[in-house]
Short mmCIF file of C-alpha atoms in Angstrom, two decimals:
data_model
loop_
_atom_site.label_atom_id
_atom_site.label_comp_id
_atom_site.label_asym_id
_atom_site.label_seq_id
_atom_site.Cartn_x
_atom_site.Cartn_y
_atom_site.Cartn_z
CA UNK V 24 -1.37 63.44 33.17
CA UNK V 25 -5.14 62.59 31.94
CA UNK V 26 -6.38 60.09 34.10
CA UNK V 27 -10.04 60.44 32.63
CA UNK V 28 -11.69 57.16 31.71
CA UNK V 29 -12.28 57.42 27.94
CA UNK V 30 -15.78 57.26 27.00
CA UNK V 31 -17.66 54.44 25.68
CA UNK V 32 -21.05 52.94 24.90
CA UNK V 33 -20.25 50.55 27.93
CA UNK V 34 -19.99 53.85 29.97
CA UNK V 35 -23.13 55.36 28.48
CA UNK V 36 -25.35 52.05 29.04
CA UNK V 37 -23.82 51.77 32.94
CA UNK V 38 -24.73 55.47 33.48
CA UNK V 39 -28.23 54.72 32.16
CA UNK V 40 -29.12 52.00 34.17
CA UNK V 41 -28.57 54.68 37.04
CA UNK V 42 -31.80 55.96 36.22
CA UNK V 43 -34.92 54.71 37.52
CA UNK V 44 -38.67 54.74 36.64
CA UNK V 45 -40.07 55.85 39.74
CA UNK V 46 -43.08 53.57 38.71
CA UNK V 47 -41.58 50.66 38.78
CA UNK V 48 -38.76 51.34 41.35
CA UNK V 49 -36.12 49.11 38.34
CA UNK V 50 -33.52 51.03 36.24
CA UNK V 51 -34.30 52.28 32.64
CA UNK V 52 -31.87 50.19 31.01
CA UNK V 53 -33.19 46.91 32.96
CA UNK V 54 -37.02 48.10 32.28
CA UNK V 55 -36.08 47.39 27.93
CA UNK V 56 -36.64 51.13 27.47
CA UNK V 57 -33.34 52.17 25.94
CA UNK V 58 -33.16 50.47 22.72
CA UNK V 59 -29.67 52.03 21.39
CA UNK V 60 -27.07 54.33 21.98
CA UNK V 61 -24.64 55.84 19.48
CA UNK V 62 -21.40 57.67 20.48
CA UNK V 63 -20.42 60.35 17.68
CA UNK V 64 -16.77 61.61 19.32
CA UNK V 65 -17.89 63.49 22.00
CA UNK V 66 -21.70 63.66 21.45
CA UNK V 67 -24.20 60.87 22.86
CA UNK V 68 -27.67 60.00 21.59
CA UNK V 69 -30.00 57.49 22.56
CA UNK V 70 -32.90 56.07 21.44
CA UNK V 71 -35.55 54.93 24.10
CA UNK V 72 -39.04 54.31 25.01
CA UNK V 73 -41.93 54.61 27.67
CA UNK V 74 -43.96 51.85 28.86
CA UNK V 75 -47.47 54.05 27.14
CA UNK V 76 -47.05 57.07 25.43
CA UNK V 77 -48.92 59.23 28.14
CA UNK V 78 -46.58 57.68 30.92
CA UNK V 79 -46.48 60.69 33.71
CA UNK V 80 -42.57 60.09 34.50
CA UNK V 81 -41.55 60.05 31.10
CA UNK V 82 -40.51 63.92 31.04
CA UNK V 83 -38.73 62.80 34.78
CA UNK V 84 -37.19 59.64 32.99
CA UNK V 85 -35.61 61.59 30.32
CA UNK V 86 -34.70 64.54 32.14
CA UNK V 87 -32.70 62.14 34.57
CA UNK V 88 -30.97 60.19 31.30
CA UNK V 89 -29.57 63.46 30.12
CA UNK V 90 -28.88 65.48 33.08
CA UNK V 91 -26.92 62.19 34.11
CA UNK V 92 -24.96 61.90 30.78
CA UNK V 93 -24.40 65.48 30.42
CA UNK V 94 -22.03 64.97 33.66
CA UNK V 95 -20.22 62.22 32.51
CA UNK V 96 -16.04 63.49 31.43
CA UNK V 97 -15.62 63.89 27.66
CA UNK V 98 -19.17 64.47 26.84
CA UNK V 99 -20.84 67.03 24.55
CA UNK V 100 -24.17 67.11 23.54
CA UNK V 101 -26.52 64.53 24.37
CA UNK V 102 -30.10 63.64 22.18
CA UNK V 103 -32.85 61.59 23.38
CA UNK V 104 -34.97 60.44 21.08
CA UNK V 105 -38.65 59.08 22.41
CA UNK V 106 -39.26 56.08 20.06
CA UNK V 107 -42.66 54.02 19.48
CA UNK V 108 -41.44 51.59 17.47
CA UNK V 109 -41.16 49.03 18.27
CA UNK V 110 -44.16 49.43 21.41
CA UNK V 111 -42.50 48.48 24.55
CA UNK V 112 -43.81 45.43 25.83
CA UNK V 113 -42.87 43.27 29.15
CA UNK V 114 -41.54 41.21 27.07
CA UNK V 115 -38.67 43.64 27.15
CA UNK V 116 -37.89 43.22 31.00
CA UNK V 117 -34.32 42.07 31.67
CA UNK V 118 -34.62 38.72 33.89
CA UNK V 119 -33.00 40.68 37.07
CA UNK V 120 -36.26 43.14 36.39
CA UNK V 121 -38.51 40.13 35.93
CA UNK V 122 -37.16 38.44 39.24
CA UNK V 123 -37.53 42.30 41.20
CA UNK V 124 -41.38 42.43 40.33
CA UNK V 125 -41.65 38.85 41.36
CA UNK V 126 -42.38 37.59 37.65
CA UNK V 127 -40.27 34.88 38.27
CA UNK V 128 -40.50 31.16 39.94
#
């Protein structure tokens, strides 16, 4: 009997937000840097960003997104794809990031 969770874009977004930017101490996901992610059967990609292109943790930051979705049941290959555009901003901070760095009243 196959008891493995099927996989989803839920399950690919939940797994990202496992990752953190050791900057900033907040998850990827909550930080506005992954802008999509696209299940093809078995095979994940997602599109994200970096706060600046010459962010130091970006190569730890994306080695951490796939080595954590390469793990996940059902999976087969996974793509990230460093996008510029559009230029992450704050702006992009979920309000549970905003309240963490103390951005909020």
């Amino acid at each position: 009997m196959n008891t493995t969770t099927p996989l989803t874009t839920e399950t690919i977004w939940s797994t990202l937000a496992t990752i953190l930017d050791p900057e900033f101490g907040l998850n990827i996901v909550d930080m506005g840097l992954v802008y999509d992610v696209q299940l093809d059967g078995p095979n994940v990609t997602v599109a994200m960003t970096l706060t600046t292109p010459s962010c130091p943790a970006g190569d730890m930051i994306f080695d951490g997104a796939r080595a954590a979705l390469s793990t996940l049941p059902g999976v087969g290959d996974v793509h990230i794809n460093l996008v510029w555009d559009p230029a992450w901003t704050p702006d992009m901070l979920t309000p549970a990031a905003r309240h963490h760095l103390g951005w909020t009243k």
